[in-house]
Amino acid sequence: MQKRLLVLAAGILQVPVIKKAKDMGIFVIAADGNQNAEGLKYADKAIVVNITSEEEVLKVAREERIDGVIHPCSEVAMNVMGRLNDELGLSGITREQAIRATNKHLMREAFEKGGAPSPKSVLTKGVEDAWKQFQKLDGDGILKPSRNSGSRGIAKVIKSGRDEGNTNKENFCRLYDVALNESRDKSVLLEQFIEGPEFSIEIIVWNGKVNVLTVTDKKTTGAPHFVELGHNQPSCFSAEEVETLKAAAVAGVKALGVNNCACHAEAKLMDGKAYLMEIGARLGGDFISTELTHLSTGIDMVAAAIDVALGSEPDLSIKEEPKGVCIRYFCPRPGKLVNISNTEILNDAHVYLWEIYHKAGDEIPEVTSSLSRSGHVIVTEESPQKAIALAEKIINEVKFETV
């Protein structure tokens, strides 16, 4: 009998999951609150519903007699997915685990209890409390929403006397308000700032076994917002550093207690030690899980995530020749977009996928979150170093004229 999979959210990042499930012979029900969501047209059945409403989605799930649910590359409806798993006896994380895996404060508590390495962190009681805690902090800090993703609302706060400048109380309060406004549960964390390169670790958990597929190197804007500008796989760092990151991620997944799901762990390295920034019990966004991982490892991570959501053992064997792969994002100078030129360079045989999100006449925003980027290009090469070089060349040579 044909399995029935509910995909919660049907935006551009969910399209590869919807297509893959259909290729696997699964009946796909895609649900999104936006009737124009790109992925709805690829599903066997499209349903427009508020995916953050547990009761509304539970009603849909029962009516559609689903065999599994997946919420890929997003966190807005993780608790909904957990509720469905609980109520309908489906494979995947529970509602309690979903809440822990989307609330950074609860996640930090779980990491500390489970002995997983992570930065010092405090849940602030308000802006005055946050300012007092900042004064006590040994070094610089990070303000971040306790619930959100995509670098939204995150800002570095710098201790006075540092060469980079200093965060006075007025500026601190402004940044705190930004984080508060971006927080889905209206609370803000102040954390120890970890100086070092950023990574993600892509994982499939099945029957309690944590399978690490690869480590991703990240390129970001740096302070104050740390927006991700690109990623490459496999990692260009040493084997020892990669193993340190993998061990931290495994410890973090076990500390969270999640099972039968994909995981996307984010970490930094400082002085040879890994620090977990967060772990999402889901496929990672930015095409990391849906495209980069199968290109660099030969393992179909999307199919594996679909399998575990349906209660089937995932196939983690190598299906295609591994390559070096890199994604870079277009982030032109803010202003009104007048013209885009030299796009012919995107016709390179090594370009796997590309898209430009804007057209002439659009307003290009300042890059303060992942939503502010203007396009992407994914390239493959025989090594990640060559893939990075080509992707950087393309990003620099496609011209965005703004005024």
Short mmCIF file of C-alpha atoms in Angstrom, two decimals:
data_model
loop_
_atom_site.label_atom_id
_atom_site.label_comp_id
_atom_site.label_asym_id
_atom_site.label_seq_id
_atom_site.Cartn_x
_atom_site.Cartn_y
_atom_site.Cartn_z
CA MET A 1 0.00 0.00 0.00
CA GLN A 2 1.33 3.46 -0.96
CA LYS A 3 2.76 5.36 2.02
CA ARG A 4 1.37 8.84 2.70
CA LEU A 5 3.76 11.58 3.86
CA LEU A 6 2.75 15.00 5.16
CA VAL A 7 5.34 17.70 4.40
CA LEU A 8 4.88 20.70 6.67
CA ALA A 9 5.88 23.86 4.74
CA ALA A 10 6.17 23.99 0.97
CA GLY A 11 8.58 26.81 0.22
CA ILE A 12 11.58 26.68 -2.09
CA LEU A 13 13.70 24.85 0.52
CA GLN A 14 11.09 22.09 0.84
CA VAL A 15 10.74 21.47 -2.93
CA PRO A 16 13.62 18.92 -3.11
CA VAL A 17 12.00 16.92 -0.27
CA ILE A 18 8.60 16.90 -1.95
CA LYS A 19 10.12 15.85 -5.28
CA LYS A 20 12.29 13.16 -3.69
CA ALA A 21 9.36 11.64 -1.79
CA LYS A 22 7.36 11.45 -5.01
CA ASP A 23 10.32 9.83 -6.78
CA MET A 24 10.33 7.23 -3.97
CA GLY A 25 6.73 6.31 -4.82
CA ILE A 26 5.26 8.04 -1.79
CA PHE A 27 1.95 9.96 -1.86
CA VAL A 28 2.92 13.48 -0.80
CA ILE A 29 0.56 15.88 0.98
CA ALA A 30 2.18 19.32 1.18
CA ALA A 31 0.80 21.85 3.66
CA ASP A 32 1.58 25.56 3.83
CA GLY A 33 -0.17 28.71 4.99
CA ASN A 34 0.70 30.44 1.70
CA GLN A 35 -1.49 29.32 -1.18
CA ASN A 36 1.25 30.40 -3.59
CA ALA A 37 4.02 28.39 -1.91
CA GLU A 38 6.30 26.97 -4.58
CA GLY A 39 6.20 23.37 -3.34
CA LEU A 40 2.42 22.99 -3.38
CA LYS A 41 2.36 22.49 -7.15
CA TYR A 42 4.73 19.49 -6.93
CA ALA A 43 2.74 17.56 -4.31
CA ASP A 44 0.10 14.90 -4.97
CA LYS A 45 -2.19 16.93 -2.76
CA ALA A 46 -1.79 20.56 -1.69
CA ILE A 47 -3.43 21.87 1.47
CA VAL A 48 -3.46 25.50 2.58
CA VAL A 49 -3.49 25.53 6.37
CA ASN A 50 -1.83 27.35 9.24
CA ILE A 51 1.04 24.93 9.85
CA THR A 52 1.78 26.46 13.26
CA SER A 53 -1.68 25.42 14.56
CA GLU A 54 -1.46 22.01 16.22
CA GLU A 55 -5.21 21.43 16.11
CA GLU A 56 -5.65 22.43 12.45
CA VAL A 57 -2.74 20.29 11.24
CA LEU A 58 -3.77 17.35 13.44
CA LYS A 59 -7.20 17.47 11.80
CA VAL A 60 -5.57 17.38 8.36
CA ALA A 61 -3.27 14.51 9.36
CA ARG A 62 -6.17 12.40 10.60
CA GLU A 63 -8.29 13.10 7.54
CA GLU A 64 -5.40 12.23 5.21
CA ARG A 65 -4.47 9.06 7.16
CA ILE A 66 -0.78 9.90 7.02
CA ASP A 67 1.99 7.39 7.68
CA GLY A 68 4.57 10.02 8.56
CA VAL A 69 5.30 13.74 8.80
CA ILE A 70 8.39 15.78 8.04
CA HIS A 71 9.16 19.46 8.57
CA PRO A 72 12.37 19.98 6.59
CA CYS A 73 14.68 23.02 6.64
CA SER A 74 12.43 24.99 9.00
CA GLU A 75 11.57 25.21 12.70
CA VAL A 76 8.30 27.14 12.81
CA ALA A 77 6.13 24.00 13.11
CA MET A 78 8.42 21.58 14.94
CA ASN A 79 6.09 21.36 17.94
CA VAL A 80 3.22 20.60 15.53
CA MET A 81 5.20 17.75 13.99
CA GLY A 82 6.00 16.42 17.46
CA ARG A 83 2.33 16.56 18.45
CA LEU A 84 1.37 14.56 15.34
CA ASN A 85 4.01 11.95 16.14
CA ASP A 86 2.70 11.69 19.71
CA GLU A 87 -1.00 11.54 18.88
CA LEU A 88 -0.77 9.29 15.83
CA GLY A 89 2.07 7.04 16.98
CA LEU A 90 4.36 8.06 14.12
CA SER A 91 8.13 7.77 13.80
CA GLY A 92 10.09 10.85 14.82
CA ILE A 93 10.64 13.28 17.65
CA THR A 94 8.05 13.91 20.34
CA ARG A 95 6.46 17.28 21.03
CA GLU A 96 8.57 17.60 24.19
CA GLN A 97 11.74 16.91 22.21
CA ALA A 98 10.65 19.37 19.50
CA ILE A 99 10.24 22.14 22.07
CA ARG A 100 13.66 21.38 23.54
CA ALA A 101 15.24 21.37 20.08
CA THR A 102 13.79 24.78 19.12
CA ASN A 103 14.21 26.68 22.38
CA LYS A 104 17.85 27.68 22.74
CA HIS A 105 17.63 28.06 26.52
CA LEU A 106 16.17 24.57 27.02
CA MET A 107 18.75 23.27 24.55
CA ARG A 108 21.62 24.84 26.53
CA GLU A 109 20.24 23.25 29.71
CA ALA A 110 20.12 19.85 27.99
CA PHE A 111 23.68 20.26 26.70
CA GLU A 112 24.95 21.16 30.17
CA LYS A 113 23.13 18.25 31.79
CA GLY A 114 24.34 15.83 29.11
CA GLY A 115 27.94 17.04 29.12
CA ALA A 116 27.86 18.38 25.54
CA PRO A 117 30.22 21.33 24.96
CA SER A 118 28.50 24.70 24.46
CA PRO A 119 29.00 28.38 25.36
CA LYS A 120 28.03 29.84 28.72
CA SER A 121 24.48 31.15 28.42
CA VAL A 122 21.87 32.96 30.50
CA LEU A 123 18.16 33.49 29.86
CA THR A 124 17.66 37.20 30.57
CA LYS A 125 14.72 38.59 32.53
CA GLY A 126 14.58 41.84 30.62
CA VAL A 127 16.85 44.46 29.12
CA GLU A 128 18.13 45.78 32.47
CA ASP A 129 18.92 42.25 33.64
CA ALA A 130 20.66 41.54 30.30
CA TRP A 131 22.81 44.67 30.69
CA LYS A 132 23.81 43.62 34.22
CA GLN A 133 24.65 40.11 33.03
CA PHE A 134 26.71 41.59 30.21
CA GLN A 135 28.81 43.52 32.72
CA LYS A 136 29.56 40.23 34.52
CA LEU A 137 30.46 38.41 31.30
CA ASP A 138 34.12 37.53 30.84
CA GLY A 139 34.63 38.85 27.32
CA ASP A 140 32.27 39.72 24.51
CA GLY A 141 28.77 38.32 24.17
CA ILE A 142 25.99 37.42 21.77
CA LEU A 143 22.38 38.49 22.08
CA LYS A 144 19.99 36.07 20.40
CA PRO A 145 16.29 35.21 20.37
CA SER A 146 15.62 32.06 22.36
CA ARG A 147 13.41 30.84 19.50
CA ASN A 148 14.21 31.65 15.87
CA SER A 149 16.52 30.62 13.04
CA GLY A 150 18.26 32.04 9.96
CA SER A 151 20.46 34.41 12.02
CA ARG A 152 17.42 36.62 12.68
CA GLY A 153 17.84 38.95 15.65
CA ILE A 154 21.40 37.85 16.50
CA ALA A 155 24.02 40.49 17.36
CA LYS A 156 27.48 40.56 18.91
CA VAL A 157 27.92 42.89 21.90
CA ILE A 158 31.47 44.05 22.55
CA LYS A 159 33.04 44.87 25.90
CA SER A 160 34.38 48.39 26.34
CA GLY A 161 38.08 48.86 25.75
CA ARG A 162 38.26 46.43 22.85
CA ASP A 163 39.88 47.58 19.59
CA GLU A 164 36.73 46.85 17.56
CA GLY A 165 34.80 49.43 19.51
CA ASN A 166 32.47 49.19 22.40
CA THR A 167 28.79 48.48 23.03
CA ASN A 168 27.37 51.26 25.18
CA LYS A 169 24.11 50.81 27.05
CA GLU A 170 22.02 52.64 24.47
CA ASN A 171 23.28 50.46 21.62
CA PHE A 172 23.00 47.34 23.79
CA CYS A 173 19.34 48.11 24.53
CA ARG A 174 18.65 48.66 20.84
CA LEU A 175 20.17 45.29 19.93
CA TYR A 176 18.29 43.64 22.78
CA ASP A 177 14.99 44.99 21.42
CA VAL A 178 15.82 43.61 17.97
CA ALA A 179 16.46 40.16 19.44
CA LEU A 180 13.29 40.37 21.54
CA ASN A 181 11.15 41.34 18.56
CA GLU A 182 12.53 38.42 16.55
CA SER A 183 11.99 35.88 19.34
CA ARG A 184 8.96 33.64 18.91
CA ASP A 185 8.60 33.23 22.67
CA LYS A 186 9.61 36.81 23.53
CA SER A 187 12.72 35.93 25.48
CA VAL A 188 16.39 36.66 24.83
CA LEU A 189 19.63 34.84 25.63
CA LEU A 190 22.96 36.43 26.41
CA GLU A 191 25.79 34.06 25.59
CA GLN A 192 29.55 33.89 25.74
CA PHE A 193 31.01 34.86 22.36
CA ILE A 194 33.06 32.06 20.83
CA GLU A 195 35.77 33.34 18.50
CA GLY A 196 36.48 30.94 15.67
CA PRO A 197 35.34 29.34 12.40
CA GLU A 198 31.77 28.09 12.05
CA PHE A 199 30.55 24.68 10.91
CA SER A 200 27.49 22.51 10.64
CA ILE A 201 27.34 18.74 11.06
CA GLU A 202 24.75 16.78 9.07
CA ILE A 203 23.27 13.76 10.86
CA ILE A 204 20.70 10.99 10.55
CA VAL A 205 19.53 9.39 13.82
CA TRP A 206 17.92 5.96 13.58
CA ASN A 207 16.99 3.68 16.46
CA GLY A 208 19.29 5.55 18.82
CA LYS A 209 22.35 5.46 16.53
CA VAL A 210 23.77 8.86 15.57
CA ASN A 211 25.09 8.66 11.98
CA VAL A 212 27.28 11.64 11.07
CA LEU A 213 27.29 12.10 7.29
CA THR A 214 29.57 15.10 6.87
CA VAL A 215 30.91 18.36 8.30
CA THR A 216 30.15 21.64 6.51
CA ASP A 217 32.42 24.70 6.58
CA LYS A 218 30.53 28.00 6.82
CA LYS A 219 31.32 31.49 5.57
CA THR A 220 29.51 34.32 7.40
CA THR A 221 29.39 38.09 7.46
CA GLY A 222 30.90 38.03 10.95
CA ALA A 223 29.81 40.57 13.55
CA PRO A 224 27.33 41.91 14.26
CA HIS A 225 24.75 39.61 12.57
CA PHE A 226 26.73 36.51 11.43
CA VAL A 227 24.60 35.93 8.33
CA GLU A 228 25.68 32.86 6.38
CA LEU A 229 27.16 33.75 2.99
CA GLY A 230 28.07 30.24 1.91
CA HIS A 231 29.01 26.67 2.75
CA ASN A 232 31.31 23.99 1.43
CA GLN A 233 31.61 20.22 1.79
CA PRO A 234 33.62 18.25 2.66
CA SER A 235 35.37 20.34 5.30
CA CYS A 236 38.75 21.84 4.42
CA PHE A 237 39.88 21.59 8.06
CA SER A 238 42.16 18.89 9.47
CA ALA A 239 40.95 15.35 10.15
CA GLU A 240 41.53 15.92 13.87
CA GLU A 241 39.40 19.08 13.88
CA VAL A 242 36.65 17.36 11.92
CA GLU A 243 36.59 14.48 14.41
CA THR A 244 36.38 16.97 17.30
CA LEU A 245 33.33 18.56 15.69
CA LYS A 246 31.69 15.19 15.01
CA ALA A 247 32.19 14.07 18.62
CA ALA A 248 30.63 17.29 19.93
CA ALA A 249 27.64 16.90 17.62
CA VAL A 250 27.05 13.30 18.67
CA ALA A 251 27.21 14.32 22.34
CA GLY A 252 24.73 17.12 21.64
CA VAL A 253 22.23 14.88 19.85
CA LYS A 254 22.37 12.38 22.72
CA ALA A 255 21.94 15.18 25.27
CA LEU A 256 18.84 16.42 23.45
CA GLY A 257 17.45 12.88 23.40
CA VAL A 258 16.05 13.10 19.86
CA ASN A 259 15.61 9.97 17.76
CA ASN A 260 14.48 8.85 14.29
CA CYS A 261 15.14 12.18 12.60
CA ALA A 262 17.62 14.21 10.63
CA CYS A 263 19.76 16.63 12.65
CA HIS A 264 21.62 19.78 11.66
CA ALA A 265 24.15 20.74 14.33
CA GLU A 266 25.92 24.11 14.29
CA ALA A 267 29.27 24.52 16.02
CA LYS A 268 32.41 26.63 16.32
CA LEU A 269 36.04 25.77 17.01
CA MET A 270 38.08 27.81 19.49
CA ASP A 271 41.51 26.81 20.78
CA GLY A 272 41.03 23.27 19.47
CA LYS A 273 37.72 22.78 21.29
CA ALA A 274 34.29 22.48 19.69
CA TYR A 275 31.35 24.51 21.02
CA LEU A 276 27.80 23.66 19.98
CA MET A 277 25.77 26.71 18.97
CA GLU A 278 22.56 24.74 18.44
CA ILE A 279 21.13 21.53 17.01
CA GLY A 280 18.01 21.40 14.87
CA ALA A 281 16.19 18.05 14.81
CA ARG A 282 15.55 18.49 11.10
CA LEU A 283 17.21 18.79 7.72
CA GLY A 284 19.35 21.93 7.51
CA GLY A 285 18.40 24.87 5.31
CA ASP A 286 20.43 26.77 2.71
CA PHE A 287 20.45 23.64 0.50
CA ILE A 288 23.00 22.05 2.87
CA SER A 289 20.99 18.87 3.51
CA THR A 290 18.96 18.82 0.31
CA GLU A 291 21.76 19.36 -2.23
CA LEU A 292 25.27 19.78 -0.83
CA THR A 293 25.31 16.60 1.26
CA HIS A 294 24.41 14.15 -1.51
CA LEU A 295 26.85 15.89 -3.88
CA SER A 296 29.77 15.70 -1.43
CA THR A 297 29.12 12.29 0.17
CA GLY A 298 27.09 10.37 -2.40
CA ILE A 299 24.57 9.64 0.39
CA ASP A 300 20.95 10.65 -0.23
CA MET A 301 20.25 12.47 3.03
CA VAL A 302 16.79 13.60 1.92
CA ALA A 303 15.67 10.04 1.13
CA ALA A 304 17.12 8.91 4.47
CA ALA A 305 15.18 11.60 6.35
CA ILE A 306 11.99 10.60 4.55
CA ASP A 307 12.59 6.94 5.41
CA VAL A 308 13.01 7.62 9.13
CA ALA A 309 9.89 9.83 9.14
CA LEU A 310 7.97 6.85 7.75
CA GLY A 311 9.50 4.43 10.26
CA SER A 312 11.81 2.69 7.78
CA GLU A 313 15.51 2.02 8.18
CA PRO A 314 17.41 4.63 6.12
CA ASP A 315 19.75 3.67 3.29
CA LEU A 316 23.05 5.43 4.06
CA SER A 317 25.06 3.79 1.31
CA ILE A 318 26.93 5.84 -1.31
CA LYS A 319 24.77 6.28 -4.43
CA GLU A 320 26.82 8.73 -6.51
CA GLU A 321 30.44 9.80 -6.88
CA PRO A 322 31.36 12.26 -4.10
CA LYS A 323 32.57 15.71 -5.22
CA GLY A 324 33.78 18.94 -3.74
CA VAL A 325 30.81 21.30 -3.50
CA CYS A 326 30.28 24.92 -2.54
CA ILE A 327 27.34 27.31 -2.30
CA ARG A 328 27.78 31.07 -2.23
CA TYR A 329 25.12 33.77 -1.87
CA PHE A 330 24.82 36.98 -3.84
CA CYS A 331 24.76 39.98 -1.47
CA PRO A 332 25.05 43.14 -3.56
CA ARG A 333 25.33 46.69 -2.25
CA PRO A 334 22.02 47.87 -0.76
CA GLY A 335 19.87 50.21 -2.84
CA LYS A 336 17.52 50.13 -5.80
CA LEU A 337 18.57 47.42 -8.28
CA VAL A 338 19.08 48.98 -11.71
CA ASN A 339 20.64 46.14 -13.68
CA ILE A 340 22.17 42.65 -13.44
CA SER A 341 24.87 41.78 -15.97
CA ASN A 342 27.45 39.11 -16.86
CA THR A 343 25.08 36.28 -15.89
CA GLU A 344 26.56 34.27 -18.79
CA ILE A 345 29.26 33.16 -16.37
CA LEU A 346 26.61 31.01 -14.68
CA ASN A 347 26.54 28.75 -17.76
CA ASP A 348 29.72 27.01 -16.54
CA ALA A 349 29.55 23.18 -16.66
CA HIS A 350 30.53 23.09 -12.96
CA VAL A 351 27.50 25.16 -11.93
CA TYR A 352 25.01 22.70 -10.49
CA LEU A 353 22.26 25.13 -9.53
CA TRP A 354 21.73 28.88 -9.37
CA GLU A 355 19.02 31.44 -8.78
CA ILE A 356 18.84 35.23 -8.51
CA TYR A 357 15.96 36.34 -6.31
CA HIS A 358 15.66 39.96 -7.48
CA LYS A 359 14.98 41.85 -10.71
CA ALA A 360 15.57 45.42 -11.86
CA GLY A 361 13.49 47.84 -9.81
CA ASP A 362 13.64 45.80 -6.59
CA GLU A 363 15.08 47.25 -3.41
CA ILE A 364 18.20 45.40 -2.21
CA PRO A 365 18.26 45.35 1.61
CA GLU A 366 21.20 45.44 3.97
CA VAL A 367 22.23 41.88 4.83
CA THR A 368 21.03 41.38 8.41
CA SER A 369 19.58 37.85 8.11
CA SER A 370 19.39 34.98 5.63
CA LEU A 371 16.20 36.55 4.25
CA SER A 372 18.24 39.53 3.01
CA ARG A 373 20.36 37.62 0.47
CA SER A 374 19.81 38.14 -3.25
CA GLY A 375 20.58 34.77 -4.84
CA HIS A 376 22.80 31.71 -4.78
CA VAL A 377 25.05 29.54 -6.90
CA ILE A 378 26.08 25.92 -6.20
CA VAL A 379 29.19 24.56 -7.93
CA THR A 380 30.88 21.16 -7.93
CA GLU A 381 34.55 20.43 -8.50
CA GLU A 382 37.08 17.69 -7.81
CA SER A 383 37.89 19.27 -4.43
CA PRO A 384 36.12 21.68 -2.07
CA GLN A 385 39.00 24.14 -2.48
CA LYS A 386 38.43 24.30 -6.26
CA ALA A 387 34.67 24.55 -5.75
CA ILE A 388 35.17 27.50 -3.38
CA ALA A 389 37.47 29.28 -5.82
CA LEU A 390 34.98 28.95 -8.69
CA ALA A 391 31.98 29.96 -6.59
CA GLU A 392 33.80 33.05 -5.29
CA LYS A 393 34.81 33.98 -8.85
CA ILE A 394 31.20 33.75 -10.03
CA ILE A 395 29.87 35.76 -7.07
CA ASN A 396 32.38 38.52 -7.82
CA GLU A 397 31.86 38.60 -11.60
CA VAL A 398 28.05 38.68 -11.77
CA LYS A 399 27.38 42.42 -11.55
CA PHE A 400 24.49 43.94 -9.59
CA GLU A 401 24.15 47.68 -10.24
CA THR A 402 22.36 49.53 -7.42
CA VAL A 403 21.72 53.22 -6.76
#
